Structures are given as structure tokens and as C-alpha cells.
Amino acid sequence: METSLILQNVLTPPVLFFFLGTIAVFVRSDLEIPAPLPKLFSLYLLLAIGFKGGLELQRSGLGGLVIPTVGAAVCMSLLIPLICFVILRLKLNVFNSAAIAAAYGSISAVTFITAESFLENQNIDFDGFMVAALALMESPAIIVGLLLVKFAAPRSRAQSKRMRLREIFHEAILNGSAYLLVGSLVIGFMTANNPAAVEKMQPFTGKLFYGAECFFLLDMGIVAAQRLPSLKKAGSFLIGFAIAMPLLNAFLGVLVAKALGLGPGNALLFVVLCASASYLAVPAAMRMTVPEAKSSYYISTTLGLTFPFNIVIGIPLYMGLVNKLIPLAA
Amino acid sequence: METSLILQNVLTPPVLFFFLGTIAVFVRSDLEIPAPLPKLFSLYLLLAIGFKGGLELQRSGLGGLVIPTVGAAVCMSLLIPLICFVILRLKLNVFNSAAIAAAYGSISAVTFITAESFLENQNIDFDGFMVAALALMESPAIIVGLLLVKFAAPRSRAQSKRMRLREIFHEAILNGSAYLLVGSLVIGFMTANNPAAVEKMQPFTGKLFYGAECFFLLDMGIVAAQRLPSLKKAGSFLIGFAIAMPLLNAFLGVLVAKALGLGPGNALLFVVLCASASYLAVPAAMRMTVPEAKSSYYISTTLGLTFPFNIVIGIPLYMGLVNKLIPLAA
Amino acid sequence: METSLILQNVLTPPVLFFFLGTIAVFVRSDLEIPAPLPKLFSLYLLLAIGFKGGLELQRSGLGGLVIPTVGAAVCMSLLIPLICFVILRLKLNVFNSAAIAAAYGSISAVTFITAESFLENQNIDFDGFMVAALALMESPAIIVGLLLVKFAAPRSRAQSKRMRLREIFHEAILNGSAYLLVGSLVIGFMTANNPAAVEKMQPFTGKLFYGAECFFLLDMGIVAAQRLPSLKKAGSFLIGFAIAMPLLNAFLGVLVAKALGLGPGNALLFVVLCASASYLAVPAAMRMTVPEAKSSYYISTTLGLTFPFNIVIGIPLYMGLVNKLIPLAA
Amino acid sequence: MKRLDLIFGERELDAMLESLEKAQVPGYTVMKHVTGRGPERVVSEDMEFTGLGANAHVIIFCEEELLQKIKKNVEPLLNYYGGVAYVSEATPL
Amino acid sequence: MKRLDLIFGERELDAMLESLEKAQVPGYTVMKHVTGRGPERVVSEDMEFTGLGANAHVIIFCEEELLQKIKKNVEPLLNYYGGVAYVSEATPL
Amino acid sequence: MKRLDLIFGERELDAMLESLEKAQVPGYTVMKHVTGRGPERVVSEDMEFTGLGANAHVIIFCEEELLQKIKKNVEPLLNYYGGVAYVSEATPL
Ligand SMILES: Nc1ncnc2c1ncn2[C@@H]1O[C@H](COP(=O)(O)O)[C@@H](O)[C@H]1O
Ligand SMILES: Nc1ncnc2c1ncn2[C@@H]1O[C@H](COP(=O)(O)O)[C@@H](O)[C@H]1O
Ligand SMILES: Nc1ncnc2c1ncn2[C@@H]1O[C@H](COP(=O)(O)O)[C@@H](O)[C@H]1O
Ligand code: NA
Ligand code: NA
Ligand code: NA
């Protein structure tokens, strides 16, 4: 059954365009999407995701499963980095371990929207308030990662590099992508009661979204494939980690989703949030505060392996898992 | 009543995204929209404004209030720089005075479209031909500004810098943003009789507009907030000028609008044209022909203060003024 | 009659925006669309053309006139470079002749979509499978051009520059724009059976298309006009070639179209494919493999003269030709 | 040989290149979208979309003899609009 | 006079410019969107849209006396975040 | 130490960097989207969207000893595709 889900997933435009990008790199085509065009799409997607999520959140209200789900999501983004850290410390130093741990505790917005597209394609319902979970999982993981550095770093770390808590929170909450996502969510939330404005935003944030997602995934395909060589340098431990960790996190996620009583659609999104890893907010924060961590480690694992794995195989796999553990009747 | 209008204005997506941008600067988030993406949106908005205005102009024809209104708008853009110049000369030299005067005589297209969005939100009618007024107010103000330099500049000005009239008109009419706006207006005017073409343009120039406006205002919020420090350097005279002058121009505008017999919607747009100041066409022209003028003066006043003031407080304030002076029954 | 067709063509938004761009250069306006924004539109157009073509191809199937037409198109793109080469060798060396010949055997996607817009404006039907012909005409012309260099180049050509066949095919098939066009065609073809996905792509690849085409033609107008001076340097032989060759190719094209039994819409598109010349894929390939060819030759002829000629006069002219030779009743 | 670095407003680029051509430079290289600060002005990235334009950075490798001619041609522009010009040594690889 | 070339991560640009201002440089020129490789790290173009940021290249023309002051100010940043700084001769045109 | 400036077509960038790596340069810095004119060709901004590509500007700071090795590696590329290479003095700050 999972094989058929994987096939159905692979045959949708977003994933096909992702492949088009990766293949371009493998056959050494000179197709490229020059900077700063990817930034345009990345900013657009964050704005649109946030805005639409805010609208839905206003509609659904904060009752029902909203608060428990979002709360559980935040807890997962605090817990997952700790688990990752313990595993990573087997082979890596504190700085690298903390940076990678933070990345896996945080989320990938593009993985999330690919999962949404997958659900729509499968005609499975899900709720807009899951975007709130998405938005609120970025910062806690960064905070945990930085606290791990602060308290687990060797004594020998230069005085000048000791982080103040203020700085940690600044990087965690105010880095560009987290800020834009949360800000757009708030604006969507505030706008929801103005139906004329909502409708006028719809062509930009709604209708255009799917196509822009495809265009961006074309670029992500290129970027991910370009990362593969540096992944080889990172060694087999990290390669294994970049595949095994999403699976483990997905498994934890599906248990929590079941405990929360989420329907299959929301459950899949919850699982995908747990299983995905950040390549926007977290690297930005780590680069600034933990320069000792090798950026090639946390970028090539998240972008070169975990991201494509989730996009292509992970999402349908997790759907199979959800289908098994969370009966549709629930 | 104005307070409620201000609140209603502030709670629309364009203004909220503008705030999101300014707050990003104040809290020192690293959110940025790298060049040349803002240019993309700025070109798009000019093209779309012009095209839509041309369509409307064709539909409304040149009868009724069209010619008088556009004529009055051009007169205002000739008159306002003269008033500004007299005031500015109290403290500033000829070059700076002329450059700033030209900026305030000219217009800001984004302020104009924010006012249009405000009117739509308030369900107040207005006419598309006002875009013709917008398009025709850019050049006269530049011409007045440059003539002021030509004739009021101290004798000591180097021979090489003496401007020829030809050059003045070239800068005034053919600078990129004025040219694109007027050109698109003409194309819209010529296309209006081809309904199939109009409809096919609609998703790009029409539907997408509001969202793109929001995205651009996000950037304008960042840019405006970054201008504030250099405004402080400009001194309190210019800070006062950047707030008081739009108010004075708005007051003059509303009197003219009343005399013309404009309805409240058109009256507001007319007032906004008078009250807004240019940060695209005018700086481009001044930089080339009056390098003695400090660009930080005319950019930080228009972009750092007058623009946000108009966007946030000015538009609803002027609406209140219009409502008082121009009874809806008219 | 052609005059009226030319007029009708010239008064559509795409051509008007093209003129707006060229005029900007002639009057020395400083309007510019900075890099990499043109690249954004060029990538977008290729993706959208390919995707829509793939959808249509799936719908029409590969029966009927599809295979013969596409086959004939490929033959034309093999034949035309040979004719061009013979003519060009009268005045130019092997390298320049081969490079220009390849460009004229290949196609211009923007000319093609302008022809489509023209047909829609004239309410003349055409088939989506013509995009397959478009996509498959890029590579053969490049291959012929490179083979001409390989076998006709003087013995004195440095050993290091001898091309291997592998390299030739790589450049011909995998250069960015050919790859993206064909890849999107395949994705469209694979997606066509998923109506939900097709519909979600529609706002991006369908609705937005016409406006984006206009925006891009504005830039093409600027670029084409900037090329004119270097065209003058290229001399009158090349200037004549850049006008006469499209006419000759169009004439050949219309004969083939008649022989194939194509309807007037498809016939025009077929003719336009023959008559247009490449300024994307071919220059990219030639730059890499035949650096001896003067890039200013093949760029200024295709972009500075043939492209505007086709856009403005060629398309309606060819339509007149088609109307004469292919009676509508057919 | 010499290397000349010119940094000035992007909007004067055409005029500057024209005057370099008049001095018959053997070639030049242009980088746009450059920002910076001089003694008087700050040129920031947002100037690219406002009408002001950012800076351009032009590099010319040429023989020492040419420098005087270039100087004569570009000095008026630099004096009028602002900008800097510095010369260093350079030898072909 | 001297020419100083600084190449480092774009995200440290603000801090770097601040420390240059503190050293009272007469001006500077900034090029962003620069990529490269150092002894340890590769900075590629895709880093512009991920959070890492590409490099910035800063050029300063100044008197030799100023160099020590600049060095004192920028060295901590270069040591912490990485980056290179090289000095060459330059004379005004 | 030395500073090497290479300016050549963007499309040859990968090949050029590969040959620099083979010469074991300690690092390099790349600026793309560069335009210019050489003795034969003009490279203008619109070449970025046509297939031709603009120029790239590569800077390498290295020891003098390395220059010969670099020269051997990059010369074939420069001769085949065009481009310039100049060396100047540079000392670490
Ligand atoms: N001392 C300097 N070092 C490096 N660049 C400078 C220096 N002074 C000025 N510039 C550059 O030259 C541009 C124009 O200078 P100015 O007209 O003097 O403001 C500035 O925006 C800087 O990019
Ligand atoms: N030897 C070098 N020559 C030129 N640029 C260099 C060199 N070493 C480092 N860089 C540049 O400086 C940046 C930061 O260097 P690093 O922190 O040492 O990795 C690199 O990304 C390169 O752009
Ligand atoms: N004398 C020069 N000074 C500065 N840049 C040059 C010079 N000659 C050539 N270039 C640059 O090198 C590129 C390639 O040169 P070429 O292959 O000789 O046309 C040109 O596009 C310029 O950007
Ligand atoms: Na996660
Ligand atoms: Na005004
Ligand atoms: Na052709």
C-alpha cells in the first residue's frame, strides 16, 4: 500500500518539479535559478502560509484540539533536539551536535506544504490551525539548541563567545523567516473578519500558491542535489542520521497524534512537523551564535538528504503509518 | 470619528504588512527583501496602475469632470513646489529647497493605491480616471523644481552645471517610473476596446494587485524604518516639514476638490495626490541634475516620514476632512 | 489585408509593451529591468509553455497529425541550418556561419507565444501539441550547427577544440532552457490525468501567463533596441539575412504545413517556428563549444532584428500567407 | 601595468563608460549593485528601487601612459557627481 | 594610501561596518552576493536563501596610519566568524 | 603574498574553479553578474537571461610560489574562452 502512496505522491507536480531540479544537477544541465529569485519564492511562501494559517485559525477559533495540538507541537520541538543531541554526541562535538539537533527539532515549511498538497490530492481533510503549530515550532528548537551550547560547551570556549540569554531569544524569535511566518499568521488572524480584504488577498496568497510551490521545488531540487557531494564528506554516521532520525521522529509524532485524537489529515501534518528539519531559521541562528559548528553538516543533512527523503518517500510512508495507527473511523 | 477611520485603515493587510516591515527594523530582525526584488514589485505596480487607469480612462471618456480634474491636478503639482520652496528657503539652500519642493509637488503611487484600497474597504466609489491625474503630476513638479534651480541658483554655480531646458524636460518626462506609468496608461487606453485582451490581462494586472501591494508595503516598511536615523540628522525643521506639509497640501487639495465638485472618493484621491511626495521619479531626476542637493534630505523626508504618515494616519485623516467639507449628498 | 492584420497585431498588449521597451531605449529613458528579473520571466515562461503543452499533448494523444507535424518540425530544424549555412558561407567563416545557422534552425519561444496570442485574438483555433514541435526543434538545430563546425572547420583548428559527439549532444539537449521546456512538457503530460492538480496549476501557468508575457516583452523591447547599434557593425549582409531568412523559412514552412494538411492556426504556428530564431539555447551552446564565433553576430541578428521583425510584422504577414495558401475550408 | 578602480553612482555609468571609451581603454569590467559610504553620502541597497541607484565599481587594467588621458576624461564626472578613483600596480599573470 | 579588502559572511556586515565606522574610516564600498571558499568553508549561492547568507566584500581606501586601528576593530569579528583581510598599495588617480 | 584577479565568462566558472582547486589554492572569492568589455567582446547585462551569461570575477590571495601552477592550469581556459588575469601585491592585514 505504501508503494502505491509513494507513487501517487511522486506523480504530483511539486514532486515532479523537484525531480526535474535534481536530475538537472545529475545530468549536469546548466539550468539555474539565480539568486535572489529563490529568496523571492521563499519569502512569498512563508508570507502566504502564515497568512492563510492566520485566516484558518481565526475561523476555527482557539477551542477544540487547537491548544492541545499546538502545545504538543511545541513540546515536540523541545524534546526532539534533546534526543538528537544525545544521539549525535556519540560521534560529534557539542557544537555540531547542538546545531544539528536544533535543525531537526525545528521544521521545514516546504515539507509541510508538500504534505498539505499530498493530503488535498488524496482528498483527506486537515485543519488550517496546523500552521500555528508550524509557526510555533521554529523558535523552541533553536532555544534548546543554543542552551545546549551554553551549558554543555567545553570550559575552554572563549569568553567572548559566551551567549547571553537575550541574544539567544533574539536569534530564536526574530530571525527573518520565523518573524515573517509568525507575523503573517498574526496579520491573517487579524484580517479574517474583513471578508473583502480576504478575498482580495486570495489570488496572491491562495490561487498562486501551488504553482509557486512547484517553481520553488524546482530550485530546491537543484540545491538539494548540489548538497549531496558535501554529504559524502560528512560521513556515514550523519547520512544514517539524516534518514533514521526523521523516521524515529515520525514514529514519536504519530504516537502523540494518536494520543491527542487527531484525525488522519492533521495527524500526518503533525508527524511531518516532527520529522522535518529546518534549513532556513536554524542555520541562520546557528551561523550567528555557534560559528564553531560546521555549517556544511547541518545544511547538507537537512537540505541534501532529510528534505528530499521526506518530500519523496517520507510523506506517503508517514501516511501509511498514520493509516495503520489512526483508524479513519476515529 | 477619525480615530475609528484610522483604526479601520490600520487593520487592513497593506498597512499591517507595512507595520510588519517597520517593526522588523525596530526589533532588529534580519528580515530583508534583497535587491532587485523591490524593483520587481515597483515596476509591476507602476505597470498595473497605469494599465488599469488607461482602461478606465477609455471607459469614462474624457468628458465630465475628467479634464478639469486632471487639469487641476497638474496645476497643484506646479503650485505646491512653489509653496514648499518658499517655506524651505527659510532654512535650506536653493538646491536642497528645490529638490525637496519637487518631491512634495510630485506624487507617490503606493500612497495612491493604499488610498484606493482604503476606499474599497469603506465601500466608497471613485473613478479610474484619477490615475491619469496621478500619471500627469510627476513631471510638472520636476520641471518646476529644476527651473527653480536654474533661475534661483547662485551665480557661483559652475558653468558646467547649468542646465539646458531640453535636459530638464528629458529628466522630467523620461525617467523610468514616469515613463512606465504613462506608457502603461496609454497601452491600457488603447487596449480597452479589445475585451478579450483586457480579460487576459486581468489576472496579472488586476487580481494579483492587492497581494503584490502587500508584499511591496512589507518592503516599504523596512525601508522607511531604516530611513529614520538619517532623518534625525536632517534636523527638526525637516521633520516638522515632512508632517506639516502634507497636511497643508491636503487642506489645499480638499478645497480644490470641493470647488471641482468631486465626490468623496475622487476627492480623497485628489487630496492624497497633493499630500503625498515622490521617492521614485523625483530623486532620480534630482540626482542627475542637481547633485548639490543632499539626497538624504529628500529621501528621508519623503520615504522615512511623509510616506508612513500618509499611509497610516494621513489617509483616514484626509477622509475625515473630505467627509466634513464635501457632504455625501453632493 | 496584411496591413490590417499588422495593425491588429500591433495593437495587442504584448506588442504594445514591446514597443514601450524599444521606445524607452530610443528616447533614452532610464527605464531598466535589472538582472536577474528577466531571467525570472524567461524561466517562468518556459515552465508554463512546457507544462501547458504537456497537458494538451496528453489530451490530444499522439494520433492524428501530431506525429507527422512534430516529425516535420524536427526535419525543418535539421534542414534550415543547412540552407542558412550555405548562404552565410558566402560572406562569413565556418564558425560564424555555423553558429548563426543553428540559431535560425532553432526557435524562439516568445515569438511562438506571441503568435498564439495573435491567433487567440483573431479567434483562430490551434492545437496544444504544437508546443511539442517547439520543444523538439531546439536541439536538432544545435546538433547540426555543431556538426558543421566539427566537419567543416579548417584543419588548423586547435586540437584542444575538437569536439566529441558526447559533448555536442550534451550541449544540445541539456542546456538550461531546452531542458526546462522539455522537462515541463513531460511533467504536464504526466499530470494531465490528475484534474485536481491541473486545476491548481492553472492560476500560475495559465491565468498569469498573458500578463507575464507582456512584462517580459517590455524587457525584450529594451534588449532588442540596445542590440541595434552592434547590428550596424555586423554589416549589411547580416542585416539583410536577418530579415530575408525568416521570410524564406516562413515560405518553406507554409509549403510544408500545406503538405501536412494543417489548419490555418497550426499552420501559422508551424511557420513561426520555422521563421523564428533562438537567442537562448543556441547562444548558450555556441558560447561553450564554438568560442571562435562572434557572439555579437548571432545575438544581434536574432535578438536585434529577427525577433522584433517577427513579433511586429512577421506574424501577421505569415498569417496572410497562410490564409492565401491554406483555404479555411481545408 | 596599472589597475584603476572607479567607484561612483550607477546612474552615471553610461556617461562614465563613454568617457572611458574616448580615452581608448583596452577594456573594462563593471560591477553594479554596489553600496557604500563616502565622506558625504551613504549609498544603501534600497536606493536601487528608489530612483537614486546604487554604485557601480569599474576596474580597468591598462598601461601607465593611459592614466593621464583617463584622468582628464573622468575627473569632471567624479567632481560633479562624486565617486573615487584609485590606481595600483598590476602585472599580467 | 592603502587599499584594504575584507571578505566575510554577509550576516556580519552590519557589525563589521559598525566597527569600521568606529575606526573612523573615510568611506567604504560593499559588494554583497559574493561566494567563495576559505580553508574550511564553502560559501555557495544557495546560501542566500537558506539562512546562512553569502559573503560580503568590503573595500576601504585609507591612509596607512588608519590600518592599525581598523585591524584592532575587525580582528575579533574575523576570528570569531571567519573571513580574510588583505592590504595593498593604492594611489588616488 | 599576491592577489590574483581573474575575469572571464560566467559559464566557464565551474571549469575555472575546478582548475584552481587542482592548483590547490588556499581559497577564492567569486563575484558573478559582472559585465565588461575586452578587446573583442562586449558583455552586457542582458546576456544573463540569454544563454551567453555575464562575466565572473574571481579573486585569489595566495603565496607567490603558487602563481606558476595556477597559470599553467587556467591559461588554456583563458586562451580558449577569453578573459583576463592580473597579479598585484597584497599583505595580510
Ligand atoms: N575611502 C573610501 N574607500 C572605499 N570606498 C569609498 C571611499 N570613499 C568613497 N567610496 C565609495 O565611493 C562612493 C561615492 O563616494 P562619494 O561620492 O565620495 O560619496 C561611495 O558610495 C563609496 O562606495
Ligand atoms: N585565499 C583566499 N583568496 C580569496 N578569498 C578567500 C581566501 N580565503 C578565504 N577567502 C574568502 O573569504 C571567505 C571566508 O573565509 P573563511 O572564513 O576563511 O572560510 C571565503 O568564503 C572566501 O570568499
Ligand atoms: N583591460 C581590461 N580591464 C578590465 N577588464 C577587462 C579588460 N579586458 C578585458 N576585461 C574583462 O574581461 C572580460 C573578458 O575579456 P575578453 O575575453 O578579452 O573579452 C571582459 O568582458 C571584461 O570584463
Ligand atoms: Na522537526
Ligand atoms: Na504631492
Ligand atoms: Na527557426
mmCIF file of C-alpha atoms in Angstrom, chain B residues 120-326:
data_model
loop_
_atom_site.group_PDB
_atom_site.id
_atom_site.type_symbol
_atom_site.label_atom_id
_atom_site.label_comp_id
_atom_site.label_asym_id
_atom_site.label_seq_id
_atom_site.Cartn_x
_atom_site.Cartn_y
_atom_site.Cartn_z
ATOM 1 C CA GLU B 120 -12.743 49.998 -1.457
ATOM 2 C CA ASN B 121 -12.653 48.852 2.115
ATOM 3 C CA GLN B 122 -15.036 51.680 3.046
ATOM 4 C CA ASN B 123 -17.250 50.944 0.028
ATOM 5 C CA ILE B 124 -16.774 54.451 -1.315
ATOM 6 C CA ASP B 125 -16.840 54.892 -5.090
ATOM 7 C CA PHE B 126 -14.072 56.524 -7.055
ATOM 8 C CA ASP B 127 -13.168 56.845 -10.715
ATOM 9 C CA GLY B 128 -10.384 55.195 -12.636
ATOM 10 C CA PHE B 129 -9.536 58.421 -14.407
ATOM 11 C CA MET B 130 -7.845 59.632 -11.241
ATOM 12 C CA VAL B 131 -4.883 57.533 -12.349
ATOM 13 C CA ALA B 132 -4.459 59.965 -15.213
ATOM 14 C CA ALA B 133 -4.070 62.717 -12.639
ATOM 15 C CA LEU B 134 -1.520 60.560 -10.834
ATOM 16 C CA ALA B 135 0.434 59.982 -14.030
ATOM 17 C CA LEU B 136 0.428 63.627 -15.038
ATOM 18 C CA MET B 137 1.527 65.047 -11.683
ATOM 19 C CA GLU B 138 5.012 63.563 -11.728
ATOM 20 C CA SER B 139 6.641 65.574 -14.454
ATOM 21 C CA PRO B 140 5.397 69.140 -13.795
ATOM 22 C CA ALA B 141 6.735 69.123 -10.253
ATOM 23 C CA ILE B 142 10.135 68.006 -11.505
ATOM 24 C CA ILE B 143 10.131 70.749 -14.117
ATOM 25 C CA VAL B 144 9.292 73.398 -11.532
ATOM 26 C CA GLY B 145 12.000 72.059 -9.243
ATOM 27 C CA LEU B 146 14.624 72.171 -11.954
ATOM 28 C CA LEU B 147 13.551 75.611 -13.160
ATOM 29 C CA LEU B 148 13.859 76.847 -9.597
ATOM 30 C CA VAL B 149 17.427 75.609 -9.567
ATOM 31 C CA LYS B 150 18.115 77.084 -12.967
ATOM 32 C CA PHE B 151 16.931 80.552 -12.070
ATOM 33 C CA ALA B 152 17.470 80.784 -8.325
ATOM 34 C CA ALA B 153 20.871 79.100 -8.108
ATOM 35 C CA PRO B 154 23.716 81.347 -7.006
ATOM 36 C CA ARG B 155 25.783 82.854 -9.810
ATOM 37 C CA SER B 156 28.719 80.898 -8.479
ATOM 38 C CA ARG B 157 27.285 77.624 -9.754
ATOM 39 C CA ALA B 158 29.811 76.104 -12.101
ATOM 40 C CA GLN B 159 29.183 76.745 -15.765
ATOM 41 C CA SER B 160 29.234 73.027 -16.432
ATOM 42 C CA LYS B 161 26.249 72.502 -14.206
ATOM 43 C CA ARG B 162 23.960 74.979 -15.931
ATOM 44 C CA MET B 163 21.022 73.014 -17.176
ATOM 45 C CA ARG B 164 19.560 73.266 -20.606
ATOM 46 C CA LEU B 165 15.780 73.179 -20.889
ATOM 47 C CA ARG B 166 15.976 70.096 -23.077
ATOM 48 C CA GLU B 167 17.731 68.217 -20.312
ATOM 49 C CA ILE B 168 15.167 69.328 -17.778
ATOM 50 C CA PHE B 169 12.289 68.033 -19.847
ATOM 51 C CA HIS B 170 14.149 64.827 -20.543
ATOM 52 C CA GLU B 171 14.621 64.111 -16.856
ATOM 53 C CA ALA B 172 11.077 65.143 -16.043
ATOM 54 C CA ILE B 173 9.267 63.102 -18.642
ATOM 55 C CA LEU B 174 11.517 60.206 -19.478
ATOM 56 C CA ASN B 175 12.728 58.956 -16.137
ATOM 57 C CA GLY B 176 11.921 55.273 -15.785
ATOM 58 C CA SER B 177 8.988 55.347 -13.400
ATOM 59 C CA ALA B 178 7.136 58.252 -15.022
ATOM 60 C CA TYR B 179 7.713 56.697 -18.434
ATOM 61 C CA LEU B 180 6.443 53.265 -17.408
ATOM 62 C CA LEU B 181 3.378 54.699 -15.687
ATOM 63 C CA VAL B 182 2.371 56.926 -18.585
ATOM 64 C CA GLY B 183 3.277 54.275 -21.157
ATOM 65 C CA SER B 184 1.167 51.642 -19.451
ATOM 66 C CA LEU B 185 -1.666 54.143 -19.189
ATOM 67 C CA VAL B 186 -1.531 54.691 -22.915
ATOM 68 C CA ILE B 187 -1.410 50.940 -23.574
ATOM 69 C CA GLY B 188 -4.373 50.387 -21.277
ATOM 70 C CA PHE B 189 -6.234 53.169 -23.079
ATOM 71 C CA MET B 190 -5.512 51.567 -26.445
ATOM 72 C CA THR B 191 -6.395 48.064 -25.259
ATOM 73 C CA ALA B 192 -9.705 48.921 -23.615
ATOM 74 C CA ASN B 193 -11.646 48.254 -26.817
ATOM 75 C CA ASN B 194 -10.293 44.722 -27.024
ATOM 76 C CA PRO B 195 -12.279 42.895 -24.334
ATOM 77 C CA ALA B 196 -10.508 39.560 -24.859
ATOM 78 C CA ALA B 197 -7.114 41.139 -24.247
ATOM 79 C CA VAL B 198 -8.427 43.071 -21.264
ATOM 80 C CA GLU B 199 -9.712 39.902 -19.718
ATOM 81 C CA LYS B 200 -6.471 38.065 -20.269
ATOM 82 C CA MET B 201 -4.523 40.868 -18.579
ATOM 83 C CA GLN B 202 -6.898 40.881 -15.633
ATOM 84 C CA PRO B 203 -5.297 38.067 -13.570
ATOM 85 C CA PHE B 204 -1.915 39.802 -13.781
ATOM 86 C CA THR B 205 -2.762 43.489 -13.521
ATOM 87 C CA GLY B 206 -5.999 43.086 -11.562
ATOM 88 C CA LYS B 207 -6.292 40.041 -9.353
ATOM 89 C CA LEU B 208 -2.684 39.873 -8.279
ATOM 90 C CA PHE B 209 -2.510 43.537 -7.445
ATOM 91 C CA TYR B 210 -3.634 43.598 -3.829
ATOM 92 C CA GLY B 211 -1.294 40.849 -2.724
ATOM 93 C CA ALA B 212 1.656 42.348 -4.551
ATOM 94 C CA GLU B 213 0.822 45.673 -2.920
ATOM 95 C CA CYS B 214 1.032 43.993 0.488
ATOM 96 C CA PHE B 215 4.353 42.396 -0.331
ATOM 97 C CA PHE B 216 5.738 45.696 -1.538
ATOM 98 C CA LEU B 217 4.466 47.517 1.537
ATOM 99 C CA LEU B 218 6.298 44.983 3.682
ATOM 100 C CA ASP B 219 9.475 46.142 1.986
ATOM 101 C CA MET B 220 8.476 49.794 2.184
ATOM 102 C CA GLY B 221 8.043 49.323 5.912
ATOM 103 C CA ILE B 222 11.600 48.057 6.199
ATOM 104 C CA VAL B 223 12.988 50.824 4.013
ATOM 105 C CA ALA B 224 11.054 53.591 5.748
ATOM 106 C CA ALA B 225 12.158 52.465 9.182
ATOM 107 C CA GLN B 226 15.784 52.284 8.044
ATOM 108 C CA ARG B 227 15.480 55.912 6.946
ATOM 109 C CA LEU B 228 14.506 57.189 10.356
ATOM 110 C CA PRO B 229 18.033 57.563 11.792
ATOM 111 C CA SER B 230 19.164 59.723 8.894
ATOM 112 C CA LEU B 231 16.011 61.770 9.396
ATOM 113 C CA LYS B 232 17.189 62.640 12.861
ATOM 114 C CA LYS B 233 20.336 64.063 11.318
ATOM 115 C CA ALA B 234 18.227 66.154 8.976
ATOM 116 C CA GLY B 235 17.031 68.159 11.947
ATOM 117 C CA SER B 236 13.727 69.193 13.436
ATOM 118 C CA PHE B 237 12.879 71.720 10.736
ATOM 119 C CA LEU B 238 12.706 68.993 8.096
ATOM 120 C CA ILE B 239 10.931 66.605 10.435
ATOM 121 C CA GLY B 240 8.272 69.196 11.062
ATOM 122 C CA PHE B 241 8.086 69.974 7.352
ATOM 123 C CA ALA B 242 7.583 66.291 6.469
ATOM 124 C CA ILE B 243 4.448 66.154 8.618
ATOM 125 C CA ALA B 244 3.074 69.679 8.294
ATOM 126 C CA MET B 245 3.456 69.997 4.549
ATOM 127 C CA PRO B 246 1.253 67.014 3.660
ATOM 128 C CA LEU B 247 -1.383 68.420 5.991
ATOM 129 C CA LEU B 248 -1.224 71.823 4.341
ATOM 130 C CA ASN B 249 -1.250 70.285 0.862
ATOM 131 C CA ALA B 250 -4.154 68.074 1.831
ATOM 132 C CA PHE B 251 -6.062 71.127 3.001
ATOM 133 C CA LEU B 252 -5.389 72.939 -0.271
ATOM 134 C CA GLY B 253 -6.361 69.778 -2.100
ATOM 135 C CA VAL B 254 -9.679 69.389 -0.374
ATOM 136 C CA LEU B 255 -10.595 72.974 -1.188
ATOM 137 C CA VAL B 256 -9.832 72.432 -4.851
ATOM 138 C CA ALA B 257 -11.700 69.112 -4.821
ATOM 139 C CA LYS B 258 -14.726 70.865 -3.362
ATOM 140 C CA ALA B 259 -14.510 73.619 -5.947
ATOM 141 C CA LEU B 260 -14.320 70.998 -8.697
ATOM 142 C CA GLY B 261 -17.358 69.256 -7.278
ATOM 143 C CA LEU B 262 -15.671 65.882 -6.878
ATOM 144 C CA GLY B 263 -17.456 63.117 -4.987
ATOM 145 C CA PRO B 264 -15.900 61.967 -1.718
ATOM 146 C CA GLY B 265 -13.960 59.072 -3.277
ATOM 147 C CA ASN B 266 -12.341 61.098 -6.017
ATOM 148 C CA ALA B 267 -11.847 63.954 -3.571
ATOM 149 C CA LEU B 268 -9.837 61.715 -1.247
ATOM 150 C CA LEU B 269 -7.645 60.525 -4.104
ATOM 151 C CA PHE B 270 -7.126 64.115 -5.236
ATOM 152 C CA VAL B 271 -6.147 65.098 -1.709
ATOM 153 C CA VAL B 272 -3.783 62.155 -1.410
ATOM 154 C CA LEU B 273 -2.090 63.145 -4.665
ATOM 155 C CA CYS B 274 -1.497 66.622 -3.270
ATOM 156 C CA ALA B 275 -0.357 65.375 0.125
ATOM 157 C CA SER B 276 1.971 62.613 -0.987
ATOM 158 C CA ALA B 277 5.575 63.069 -2.005
ATOM 159 C CA SER B 278 7.697 61.266 -4.577
ATOM 160 C CA TYR B 279 10.573 58.940 -3.759
ATOM 161 C CA LEU B 280 10.989 57.401 -7.214
ATOM 162 C CA ALA B 281 10.847 59.809 -10.125
ATOM 163 C CA VAL B 282 11.943 62.957 -8.345
ATOM 164 C CA PRO B 283 15.041 61.585 -6.628
ATOM 165 C CA ALA B 284 16.083 60.022 -9.923
ATOM 166 C CA ALA B 285 15.812 63.359 -11.678
ATOM 167 C CA MET B 286 17.437 65.393 -8.913
ATOM 168 C CA ARG B 287 20.357 63.038 -8.513
ATOM 169 C CA MET B 288 21.210 63.571 -12.166
ATOM 170 C CA THR B 289 20.722 67.296 -12.473
ATOM 171 C CA VAL B 290 21.164 68.782 -9.009
ATOM 172 C CA PRO B 291 23.884 66.714 -7.366
ATOM 173 C CA GLU B 292 24.425 69.574 -4.917
ATOM 174 C CA ALA B 293 21.197 68.689 -3.158
ATOM 175 C CA LYS B 294 21.643 66.221 -0.332
ATOM 176 C CA SER B 295 19.826 63.084 -1.363
ATOM 177 C CA SER B 296 19.448 62.068 2.263
ATOM 178 C CA TYR B 297 17.252 65.137 2.766
ATOM 179 C CA TYR B 298 14.718 64.436 0.076
ATOM 180 C CA ILE B 299 14.740 60.691 0.551
ATOM 181 C CA SER B 300 14.413 60.555 4.322
ATOM 182 C CA THR B 301 11.657 63.146 4.480
ATOM 183 C CA THR B 302 9.550 61.581 1.748
ATOM 184 C CA LEU B 303 10.245 57.935 2.466
ATOM 185 C CA GLY B 304 11.028 57.982 6.159
ATOM 186 C CA LEU B 305 8.255 60.218 7.372
ATOM 187 C CA THR B 306 5.735 61.561 4.857
ATOM 188 C CA PHE B 307 5.079 58.180 3.294
ATOM 189 C CA PRO B 308 4.388 56.284 6.544
ATOM 190 C CA PHE B 309 2.443 59.241 7.916
ATOM 191 C CA ASN B 310 0.176 59.273 4.873
ATOM 192 C CA ILE B 311 -0.230 55.510 4.751
ATOM 193 C CA VAL B 312 -1.119 55.123 8.397
ATOM 194 C CA ILE B 313 -2.706 58.335 9.638
ATOM 195 C CA GLY B 314 -2.953 60.666 6.679
ATOM 196 C CA ILE B 315 -5.409 58.779 4.501
ATOM 197 C CA PRO B 316 -8.109 58.333 7.164
ATOM 198 C CA LEU B 317 -7.472 61.875 8.412
ATOM 199 C CA TYR B 318 -7.977 63.288 4.930
ATOM 200 C CA MET B 319 -11.086 61.138 4.587
ATOM 201 C CA GLY B 320 -12.441 62.769 7.729
ATOM 202 C CA LEU B 321 -11.641 66.161 6.247
ATOM 203 C CA VAL B 322 -13.332 65.234 2.976
ATOM 204 C CA ASN B 323 -16.377 63.959 4.819
ATOM 205 C CA LYS B 324 -16.652 67.241 6.690
ATOM 206 C CA LEU B 325 -16.187 69.547 3.725
ATOM 207 C CA ILE B 326 -17.804 67.514 0.969
#
